[in-house]
Amino acid sequence: MAIEFIDLPPVLSATGTVRLPGSKSISNRVLLLAALAEGTTEVRDLLESDDTARMLEALHALGVRIDAQGGNAYLVHGTGGVFPVKDTQLFLGNAGTAFRSLTAALALAGGRYTLTGVPRMHERPIGDLVDALRELGADVTYGGKEGFPPLELRPASKPSGGLVHVRGNVSSQFLTGLLMAAPLSGVETTIEVVGELISRPYIEISLAIMARFGVNVVQDGGQRFVVPAGAKYHSPRVIHVEGDASSASYFLALGAIGGGPVRIEGVGRNSIQGDVRFAEALESMGACVVLSDNWIEVSAPPGGKLRALDLDCNHIPDAAMTLATTALFAEGTTTLSNIASWRVKETDRIAAMATELRKLGARVDDGNDFIRITPPKVVATPPQGIDTYDDHRMAMCFSLASLATTVRINDPACVAKTFPNYFELFATVTQPVPVIAIDGPSASGKGTVAARVAAALGWHYLDSGALYRLTAVAARRAGVAWDDEAGVAAIAAGLDVVFGENSISLAGEDVGDAIRQEEISVGASKVAALPAVRAALLFRQRLFRQAPGLVADGRDMGTVIFPHAPLKVYLWASAQCRAERRHKQLISKGISANISTLLADLEARDARDMNRATAPLKPAEDSLQLDSSEMTIEEVVAQVLSWWQERQPFDRS
């Protein structure tokens, strides 16, 4: 089942070391050239992702033998430029590097091939590449809309090779495809770029890898490329895939924003990837950057605050997206220009980035080839979350917003395209705002204990039960029955609540006493059993997690709301003991009460809470259980504080 969203907690700081996955751009280029080469190539550190999976599947369908060696290593048995399978259909998902390069190679391979992808791939233009291939004699027709996939490829109608022209201002992958396919023609092929060549560093990656396989391209000023006659790919025997420099950008930005140092391993100053220059952009923003041959380390500026920049991003087209979210933490207005290629990526990235940044409160101006970001004074928290548009880089870029607030990332699984374990690694180098979760049955004393623990630590306090009581009160006043799930959920989603130091207001009215009535407590238990109500209040509760820390009490704080809380306490006492405590409490306030009735109510509430289908009351597996039946409040508070102290890596006193 697909994960709808992930809620990233607010981050206090970032520090640590990350080993990068292999570069997507290098991985798919290496796989194709290894398949076209003479001899067997051992490819090491290949990226394991959706995009490389599509390339591996396609090569297998074309008859290329590929043996998995374990540990992201593969033996590719080259075909000498002749694919064994001459008639097949290939599905390439939304893998642009695979689709464009295979289109060029198969157009000159003398077979009958159909290339398709996901709907978004069929919206990504490919007409410039097709026009260039037709200049070379290729027989390519569109299976749908002119200028867009899917494509039908047939054996060339005339000898391939010679002079070909291709526009350079839409996608560098068109030129890359032509360059890598050109040796298949057997004759000298000259490729002239019409107009400005965008994303030039990706062309340098292609040329460097072609050279590793024995084909050296002569270039003239970056606008004219000559592939010599008789050029053939030969296996280098072993080739290592560099770490992905685009993926490095998220962690380098973490170091710049979150204090650092954060070190990424697998790519360094000698990288063939242009996106490694992202570190230079961070340095221009004031970050402290250290480069080695195989790692880069970034820390925040000495003063802790980044400054805005105005940057032509032609040299870092993918990594530039990370600068857009980094701009939320910079002083001044950041302008990123020469990014027209964003429009034709996995989504229209300029439009998507502008939309989502505005959700966070930023002022954004955008045009055909630029985006301008002015950060808000306080980063907003959109309850609907950040939409990712089935674009891996959108999901990873907006994870940085967690350095300011709780952020919900919708469809987080889209990172599988290039970085399947991104969020796991993100968690290893970030220090979230700490939470102590205190759960337990009604009248166990958890609210009093949690409030006192929060006061002792100087942290924020969340009485989750108050939210359900407020929902019950609001529903009653609106004439909505407590068992009307849809109606109560709608009320919960729109609660107008303000928590003061010693007060709770609902729609501007102090309801601190009203929500403590026994009837409302019963109503709270009933509405809390409704899945839609719990879903409506989930994100709202997580928003209480703010620096320096949070103590939260309820019935599912440790199991559902804060499942990764570093300390979880399950506080309980016998029903008889709890009834006696509640009786004393009510009598002290001048409220008449019958202990037998209180006991029956508590037992019924316990049964309802423990047996509800959604988030039943139970101890978290890693919770510490505490029977308070024979303990004073002071003793319980002292025990919780002691447990918290034991979890600290060093004495903080």
XYZ file of C-alpha atoms in Angstrom:
653
model
C 0.000 0.000 0.000
C 1.362 3.400 -0.979
C 2.273 5.765 1.836
C 0.067 8.848 1.557
C 2.406 11.159 3.426
C 5.254 11.448 5.873
C 5.305 14.049 8.653
C 8.841 15.290 9.225
C 9.299 16.698 12.731
C 10.922 20.089 13.217
C 14.703 19.778 13.235
C 16.958 21.426 15.819
C 20.249 20.739 14.054
C 21.988 18.607 11.455
C 25.354 16.877 11.695
C 26.906 13.604 10.566
C 28.147 11.699 7.540
C 26.190 10.272 4.591
C 27.423 7.798 1.992
C 25.760 8.752 -1.262
C 23.984 6.361 -3.598
C 25.362 6.120 -7.124
C 24.627 8.852 -9.626
C 21.500 8.270 -11.732
C 23.011 10.119 -14.681
C 26.208 8.092 -14.582
C 24.460 4.780 -13.817
C 22.199 4.755 -16.867
C 24.912 6.044 -19.190
C 27.328 3.344 -18.001
C 24.716 0.589 -18.367
C 23.947 1.531 -21.957
C 27.566 1.872 -23.046
C 28.514 -1.376 -21.294
C 25.698 -3.076 -23.233
C 26.959 -1.582 -26.544
C 30.622 -2.334 -25.868
C 32.769 -5.264 -26.881
C 33.664 -7.354 -23.844
C 32.300 -7.727 -20.333
C 32.128 -4.795 -17.910
C 31.855 -4.999 -14.139
C 29.795 -1.999 -13.025
C 30.280 -1.224 -9.341
C 28.214 0.993 -7.017
C 25.312 1.178 -9.460
C 22.381 3.221 -8.205
C 19.468 1.057 -7.107
C 16.382 3.034 -8.098
C 13.293 3.053 -10.313
C 15.175 4.775 -13.155
C 18.012 2.247 -13.250
C 15.482 -0.572 -12.895
C 13.785 0.638 -16.094
C 17.125 0.666 -17.941
C 18.049 -2.821 -16.682
C 14.638 -4.158 -17.725
C 14.972 -2.595 -21.163
C 18.449 -3.998 -21.769
C 17.283 -7.433 -20.659
C 14.360 -7.204 -23.101
C 16.883 -6.333 -25.845
C 18.769 -9.551 -25.167
C 21.659 -8.149 -23.132
C 22.938 -10.555 -20.493
C 23.403 -8.836 -17.121
C 24.450 -10.756 -14.027
C 23.846 -9.301 -10.566
C 26.935 -9.742 -8.365
C 25.484 -8.389 -5.130
C 26.407 -5.172 -3.391
C 25.177 -2.997 -6.290
C 27.652 -4.629 -8.692
C 26.674 -6.039 -12.099
C 28.434 -7.876 -14.919
C 27.232 -6.531 -18.265
C 28.041 -8.735 -21.248
C 28.486 -6.344 -24.167
C 26.841 -6.905 -27.547
C 29.441 -5.140 -29.686
C 26.786 -2.653 -30.767
C 24.284 -5.250 -32.018
C 21.278 -5.946 -29.782
C 20.178 -9.595 -30.097
C 16.458 -8.762 -29.963
C 15.278 -6.842 -33.022
C 11.558 -6.483 -32.310
C 10.124 -5.583 -28.909
C 8.187 -3.038 -26.888
C 9.884 -1.221 -23.995
C 8.177 0.502 -21.065
C 10.491 3.103 -19.509
C 8.286 4.706 -16.848
C 9.310 8.319 -16.281
C 13.052 7.657 -16.679
C 14.183 10.452 -18.978
C 17.846 9.375 -19.089
C 16.794 5.898 -20.192
C 14.107 7.005 -22.654
C 16.174 9.609 -24.514
C 19.397 7.587 -24.751
C 17.633 4.367 -25.794
C 15.598 6.260 -28.392
C 18.822 7.396 -30.064
C 20.606 4.042 -29.794
C 17.657 1.960 -31.000
C 16.875 4.339 -33.857
C 20.268 3.379 -35.318
C 20.149 -0.294 -34.261
C 18.249 -1.636 -37.266
C 15.275 -3.098 -35.413
C 11.571 -2.523 -34.795
C 10.948 -1.058 -31.364
C 8.117 0.665 -29.506
C 9.028 2.932 -26.590
C 6.389 3.968 -24.041
C 6.283 5.428 -20.551
C 3.981 6.787 -17.874
C 1.552 9.594 -18.831
C 3.994 12.280 -17.659
C 6.709 10.871 -19.957
C 4.271 11.250 -22.825
C 4.072 14.960 -21.927
C 7.832 15.502 -22.026
C 8.976 16.834 -25.429
C 11.251 14.699 -27.586
C 10.686 16.307 -31.000
C 14.153 17.889 -31.234
C 15.811 14.509 -30.716
C 13.523 12.828 -33.254
C 14.209 15.558 -35.824
C 17.957 15.085 -35.363
C 17.671 11.308 -35.691
C 15.692 11.709 -38.885
C 18.556 13.828 -40.232
C 20.736 10.785 -39.642
C 18.343 8.616 -41.643
C 16.388 7.101 -38.755
C 12.769 6.029 -39.225
C 10.911 7.362 -36.175
C 7.162 7.974 -35.900
C 5.003 9.206 -33.045
C 2.483 6.876 -31.470
C 0.378 9.787 -30.213
C 0.871 13.542 -30.116
C 3.425 14.973 -32.554
C 6.686 15.756 -30.777
C 6.039 13.524 -27.761
C 6.321 9.848 -26.812
C 5.346 7.094 -27.340
C 7.604 6.335 -30.310
C 7.759 3.730 -33.062
C 11.272 2.966 -34.368
C 11.924 1.110 -37.632
C 15.129 0.189 -39.531
C 16.764 3.250 -41.098
C 15.682 4.027 -44.651
C 19.134 5.298 -45.608
C 22.686 5.028 -44.300
C 23.100 6.863 -41.016
C 25.813 9.334 -40.101
C 27.052 12.638 -41.460
C 26.018 16.076 -40.224
C 23.149 16.543 -37.771
C 21.739 19.535 -35.909
C 20.029 19.596 -32.526
C 18.632 22.409 -30.402
C 20.482 22.794 -27.127
C 18.009 24.803 -25.080
C 15.358 22.164 -24.263
C 17.206 19.191 -22.763
C 20.868 18.187 -22.732
C 19.665 14.567 -22.856
C 18.965 14.994 -26.594
C 22.612 15.753 -27.320
C 23.728 13.022 -24.919
C 21.590 10.464 -26.754
C 22.989 11.487 -30.142
C 26.583 11.411 -28.897
C 26.294 7.953 -27.353
C 24.444 6.506 -30.366
C 26.693 8.015 -33.051
C 29.358 5.228 -33.001
C 26.630 2.778 -34.123
C 26.592 4.479 -37.536
C 30.166 3.433 -38.289
C 30.856 6.700 -40.112
C 32.023 10.086 -38.952
C 29.175 11.984 -37.383
C 29.191 15.688 -36.673
C 26.635 17.101 -34.256
C 26.083 20.846 -34.260
C 24.193 22.470 -31.405
C 21.711 25.149 -32.436
C 21.401 27.944 -29.882
C 22.563 27.880 -26.270
C 23.441 24.519 -24.774
C 21.818 24.188 -21.356
C 22.972 21.839 -18.617
C 26.434 21.665 -20.208
C 27.942 19.705 -17.266
C 25.765 16.719 -18.179
C 27.364 16.679 -21.628
C 30.762 16.592 -19.976
C 29.607 13.542 -17.990
C 28.605 11.828 -21.244
C 31.916 12.626 -22.960
C 33.931 11.439 -19.954
C 32.099 8.103 -19.812
C 32.370 7.607 -23.590
C 36.116 8.144 -23.250
C 36.252 5.445 -20.525
C 34.733 3.087 -23.122
C 37.284 4.076 -25.765
C 35.392 6.659 -27.834
C 36.924 10.117 -27.803
C 34.782 12.915 -29.173
C 36.347 16.037 -30.661
C 34.494 19.172 -29.656
C 34.755 22.717 -30.892
C 33.696 25.352 -28.399
C 30.957 23.202 -26.946
C 28.759 23.771 -30.027
C 30.198 21.239 -32.465
C 30.982 17.589 -31.664
C 32.666 15.098 -33.995
C 32.460 11.334 -33.431
C 35.155 9.724 -35.614
C 34.468 7.030 -38.207
C 35.000 3.494 -36.983
C 34.560 4.444 -33.314
C 33.640 1.436 -31.199
C 32.958 0.976 -27.532
C 35.348 -1.325 -25.677
C 34.868 -2.485 -22.124
C 37.079 -0.801 -19.499
C 36.623 -4.097 -17.578
C 35.698 -2.368 -14.322
C 33.972 0.973 -13.812
C 32.837 2.636 -10.598
C 29.756 4.850 -10.424
C 30.314 8.079 -8.523
C 27.972 9.135 -5.766
C 25.104 11.292 -6.995
C 26.089 14.954 -6.755
C 22.481 16.110 -7.193
C 21.447 13.963 -4.228
C 24.389 15.375 -2.265
C 22.818 18.829 -2.456
C 20.107 18.078 0.124
C 22.603 17.004 2.768
C 25.047 19.799 2.002
C 22.177 22.267 2.421
C 21.304 20.598 5.738
C 24.807 21.376 6.967
C 24.538 24.995 5.821
C 21.145 25.537 7.483
C 21.307 23.210 10.471
C 24.750 24.020 11.836
C 26.681 20.998 10.631
C 29.157 19.828 9.847
C 27.482 17.433 7.435
C 29.840 15.373 5.268
C 28.848 13.495 2.134
C 31.084 10.693 0.864
C 31.316 9.325 -2.669
C 31.882 12.564 -4.553
C 34.489 15.306 -4.235
C 36.461 18.009 -5.970
C 37.439 15.740 -8.876
C 33.904 14.679 -9.736
C 32.823 14.595 -13.393
C 29.372 15.825 -12.323
C 28.565 19.491 -12.682
C 26.222 19.473 -9.701
C 29.240 19.174 -7.409
C 29.488 22.952 -7.885
C 26.426 23.266 -5.676
C 28.949 23.562 -2.864
C 30.238 26.767 -4.471
C 26.725 28.225 -4.383
C 26.453 27.448 -0.663
C 29.831 29.068 -0.125
C 28.533 32.189 -1.888
C 25.668 32.181 0.623
C 28.182 32.237 3.467
C 28.407 28.543 4.341
C 31.721 26.977 5.329
C 32.760 24.388 2.709
C 35.635 21.897 2.766
C 36.358 19.691 -0.288
C 38.451 16.538 -0.554
C 38.957 14.089 -3.405
C 36.054 11.907 -2.286
C 34.003 13.962 0.161
C 32.514 17.391 0.763
C 31.713 18.884 4.158
C 29.489 21.890 4.859
C 28.771 23.871 8.024
C 26.654 26.917 8.725
C 28.157 30.421 8.427
C 29.940 31.644 11.550
C 27.008 33.933 12.299
C 24.524 31.169 11.583
C 22.615 33.055 8.874
C 22.856 32.450 5.143
C 22.616 35.305 2.654
C 20.590 35.348 -0.535
C 22.213 34.996 -3.952
C 21.539 35.765 -7.595
C 22.771 32.829 -9.666
C 22.801 31.614 -13.264
C 22.087 27.920 -12.671
C 22.959 26.499 -16.096
C 25.851 24.575 -14.525
C 23.745 22.982 -11.737
C 20.241 22.498 -13.195
C 19.035 19.771 -10.819
C 20.870 20.857 -7.684
C 19.554 24.394 -8.203
C 16.173 23.164 -6.993
C 17.729 22.688 -3.565
C 18.766 26.349 -3.572
C 15.100 27.295 -3.952
C 14.209 25.743 -0.595
C 17.505 26.814 0.984
C 16.383 30.366 0.148
C 13.741 30.036 2.910
C 16.599 30.357 5.413
C 18.566 33.160 3.745
C 18.476 36.905 4.345
C 17.184 38.731 1.292
C 15.738 37.659 -2.044
C 17.257 34.764 -3.972
C 17.026 34.687 -7.775
C 17.738 31.502 -9.736
C 17.936 32.021 -13.504
C 18.586 30.024 -16.684
C 16.402 27.177 -15.427
C 14.026 26.800 -18.392
C 14.796 23.059 -18.438
C 12.845 22.745 -15.165
C 9.659 23.134 -17.216
C 10.130 19.803 -19.033
C 11.305 17.568 -16.208
C 9.274 15.041 -14.186
C 6.866 17.931 -13.677
C 6.911 21.641 -14.486
C 9.353 22.282 -11.682
C 9.221 26.070 -11.821
C 5.437 26.079 -11.401
C 5.501 23.317 -8.793
C 8.276 24.942 -6.770
C 6.509 28.324 -6.827
C 3.221 26.785 -5.673
C 4.714 24.863 -2.772
C 7.015 27.656 -1.595
C 3.988 29.951 -1.392
C 2.304 27.402 0.895
C 5.220 27.964 3.290
C 4.666 31.710 3.253
C 7.397 32.728 0.787
C 6.833 35.489 -1.772
C 7.635 33.985 -5.170
C 7.955 35.456 -8.642
C 8.543 33.139 -11.568
C 8.950 33.280 -15.326
C 9.899 31.046 -18.207
C 13.484 30.579 -17.044
C 13.722 32.001 -13.523
C 12.332 31.880 -10.018
C 12.712 34.565 -7.341
C 12.143 33.745 -3.655
C 11.750 36.095 -0.699
C 11.511 34.115 2.544
C 8.765 34.774 5.098
C 9.552 36.074 8.561
C 8.117 32.816 9.914
C 7.805 29.706 7.764
C 4.160 28.666 7.591
C 2.906 25.122 8.136
C 0.399 24.055 5.485
C -1.892 21.381 7.015
C -2.597 20.001 3.532
C 1.111 19.248 3.182
C 3.613 19.724 0.374
C 2.557 18.160 -2.908
C 5.344 16.392 -4.805
C 3.852 15.895 -8.303
C 5.392 12.415 -8.623
C 8.752 14.203 -8.686
C 11.504 12.816 -6.491
C 13.381 16.086 -6.276
C 10.340 18.011 -5.033
C 10.016 15.599 -2.109
C 13.685 15.787 -1.192
C 13.970 19.564 -1.609
C 11.066 20.304 0.695
C 12.384 18.056 3.445
C 14.610 21.060 4.249
C 11.547 22.979 5.442
C 11.611 20.770 8.557
C 14.451 22.949 9.817
C 11.724 25.527 10.470
C 8.517 23.601 11.159
C 6.717 20.282 11.032
C 6.264 19.532 7.342
C 4.023 16.953 5.690
C 5.443 15.521 2.449
C 2.731 13.958 0.309
C 3.571 10.817 -1.695
C 7.067 10.434 -0.185
C 7.620 7.151 -2.054
C 8.327 9.133 -5.236
C 11.959 9.399 -4.034
C 12.366 5.784 -5.191
C 13.113 7.161 -8.657
C 16.671 8.003 -7.572
C 17.032 7.716 -3.778
C 14.792 5.048 -2.226
C 16.183 5.370 1.319
C 16.414 9.162 1.336
C 14.210 9.781 4.357
C 15.984 7.096 6.381
C 19.356 8.754 5.730
C 17.835 12.182 6.364
C 16.891 10.980 9.846
C 20.454 9.839 10.594
C 21.926 13.350 10.287
C 19.111 15.442 11.765
C 18.296 16.051 15.409
C 14.535 16.503 15.747
C 12.859 18.439 18.528
C 12.627 15.886 21.384
C 9.312 14.514 22.632
C 8.313 12.756 25.829
C 5.072 10.869 25.222
C 2.986 9.978 28.278
C 0.024 7.692 27.633
C -2.410 5.986 29.913
C -6.063 5.431 30.796
C -8.422 8.134 31.973
C -7.716 9.601 35.425
C -4.275 8.009 35.615
C -2.734 11.394 36.380
C -0.912 11.661 33.058
C -2.079 15.225 32.386
C -0.811 16.566 35.696
C 2.437 14.637 35.370
C 3.035 15.759 31.786
C 2.406 19.417 32.622
C 4.849 19.321 35.533
C 7.516 17.494 33.520
C 7.176 20.096 30.757
C 7.507 22.917 33.288
C 10.591 21.322 34.837
C 12.283 21.010 31.444
C 11.084 24.366 30.090
C 9.319 22.584 27.222
C 5.941 22.892 25.529
C 3.000 20.827 26.721
C 0.252 19.116 24.730
C -2.889 17.862 26.405
C -4.199 15.811 23.492
C -7.304 14.953 25.427
C -8.191 18.650 25.437
C -8.408 18.575 21.635
C -10.895 15.729 21.751
C -12.842 17.429 24.543
C -12.899 20.622 22.482
C -14.162 18.639 19.524
C -16.904 17.132 21.691
C -17.907 20.602 22.966
C -17.881 22.115 19.475
C -19.947 19.219 18.104
C -22.499 19.564 20.921
C -22.833 23.308 20.285
C -23.220 22.705 16.555
C -25.913 20.103 17.126
C -23.781 17.295 15.669
C -24.142 13.898 17.314
C -20.961 12.423 18.757
C -21.363 9.288 16.610
C -21.717 11.277 13.361
C -18.204 10.529 12.115
C -18.197 12.776 9.036
C -19.843 15.664 10.856
C -17.534 15.506 13.869
C -14.449 15.136 11.637
C -15.402 18.300 9.758
C -15.718 20.137 13.070
C -12.349 18.772 14.268
C -10.627 19.931 11.082
C -11.898 23.483 11.555
C -11.468 23.934 15.320
C -10.791 27.563 16.225
C -8.646 26.886 19.300
C -6.167 29.013 21.214
C -4.181 27.551 24.098
C -3.143 30.195 26.605
C -0.854 29.804 29.590
C -3.799 29.159 31.901
C -6.732 29.095 29.520
C -8.232 27.344 26.519
C -10.509 29.270 24.158
C -12.880 27.936 21.510
C -14.046 30.476 18.938
C -12.881 33.225 21.300
C -14.665 31.847 24.398
C -12.823 30.464 27.423
C -13.942 26.822 27.743
C -11.363 25.598 30.269
C -14.047 24.553 32.771
C -16.579 23.348 30.212
C -14.275 20.741 28.704
C -13.594 19.205 32.140
C -17.198 18.223 32.757
C -17.735 14.487 33.083
C -20.302 14.472 30.270
C -17.771 16.087 27.908
C -15.097 13.620 29.001
C -17.437 10.813 27.940
C -18.075 12.605 24.633
C -14.356 13.026 24.089
C -13.849 9.293 24.510
C -16.611 8.607 21.975
C -15.364 10.998 19.278
C -11.781 9.829 19.806
C -12.867 6.367 18.679
C -13.837 7.711 15.226
C -11.038 7.163 12.656
C -11.902 10.257 10.611
C -11.734 12.460 13.705
C -8.351 11.075 14.702
C -7.055 11.643 11.169
C -8.312 15.231 11.229
C -6.458 15.956 14.468
C -3.262 14.016 13.654
C -1.310 16.806 11.992
C -2.630 19.453 14.391
C -1.222 17.500 17.325
C 2.163 17.105 15.652
C 2.357 20.875 15.222
C 2.802 21.218 18.980
C 6.285 19.749 18.559
C 8.393 22.897 18.824
C 11.827 23.760 20.187
C 13.182 23.161 22.735
C 10.921 20.122 23.270
C 7.431 18.772 23.896
C 5.758 16.689 26.573
C 2.528 15.196 25.234
C -0.080 13.207 27.118
C -2.950 11.130 25.746
C -3.864 7.622 24.764
C -1.867 7.218 21.544
C 0.965 9.701 21.822
C 3.636 7.026 21.753
C 1.896 4.588 19.421
C 0.525 6.884 16.698
C 1.204 10.605 17.061
C 4.885 10.476 18.049
C 5.959 6.872 17.362
C 9.643 7.871 17.324
C 9.609 9.798 20.597
C 12.873 9.115 22.460
C 10.974 8.521 25.717
C 7.557 6.883 25.972
C 5.848 6.374 29.306
C 2.697 4.372 29.938
C 1.198 5.615 33.208
C -1.540 3.567 34.799
C -3.274 2.728 38.052
C -6.087 0.406 39.051
C -9.609 1.488 38.111
C -10.528 1.599 41.818
C -7.599 3.855 42.589
C -8.426 6.161 39.690
C -12.079 6.368 40.716
C -11.073 7.347 44.247
C -8.734 10.053 42.883
C -11.446 11.438 40.611
C -13.952 11.392 43.499
C -11.605 13.394 45.758
C -10.920 15.842 42.936
C -14.608 16.512 42.290
C -15.509 16.778 45.978
C -12.695 19.306 46.496
C -14.311 21.471 43.810
C -17.697 21.249 45.487
C -19.076 18.897 42.852
C -21.154 16.002 44.169
C -20.048 12.600 42.925
C -20.762 8.895 43.507
C -17.678 6.700 43.561
C -19.566 3.646 42.249
C -20.797 5.641 39.269
C -17.315 7.023 38.660
C -15.840 3.513 38.776
C -18.413 2.193 36.306
C -17.784 5.135 33.963
C -14.010 4.616 34.084
C -14.290 0.889 33.431
C -16.622 1.521 30.475
C -14.272 4.186 29.118
C -11.272 1.881 29.501
C -13.067 -0.855 27.572
C -14.057 1.571 24.822
C -10.556 3.043 24.551
C -8.782 -0.322 24.596
C -11.048 -1.970 22.026
C -11.540 0.770 19.453
C -10.469 -0.152 15.928
C -8.295 2.914 15.455
C -5.379 3.669 17.796
C -6.569 1.551 20.722
C -5.211 2.391 24.154
C -2.180 0.203 24.767
C 1.448 0.659 25.802
C 3.908 1.281 22.993
C 6.265 -1.669 22.587
C 9.239 0.432 23.681
C 7.444 2.336 26.451
C 8.375 2.309 30.110
C 5.362 1.322 32.212
C 4.704 2.968 35.555
C 2.049 1.924 38.073
C 1.192 5.069 40.011
C -1.348 3.450 42.338
C 0.925 3.833 45.382
C 2.899 6.868 44.196
C 2.479 10.601 44.687
C 2.456 12.970 41.744
C 5.867 14.270 42.825
C 7.309 10.754 42.801
C 5.923 10.033 39.340
C 7.296 13.329 37.949
C 10.706 12.605 39.462
C 10.733 9.130 37.886
C 9.887 10.458 34.397
C 12.577 13.141 34.655
C 15.075 10.511 35.789
C 14.228 8.322 32.793
C 14.710 11.273 30.481
C 18.074 12.107 31.991
C 19.205 8.515 31.494
C 18.516 8.889 27.773
C 20.823 11.835 27.354
C 24.237 11.181 25.801
C 25.900 13.310 28.433
C 25.096 15.233 31.554
C 23.204 18.378 30.561
C 22.974 19.808 34.080
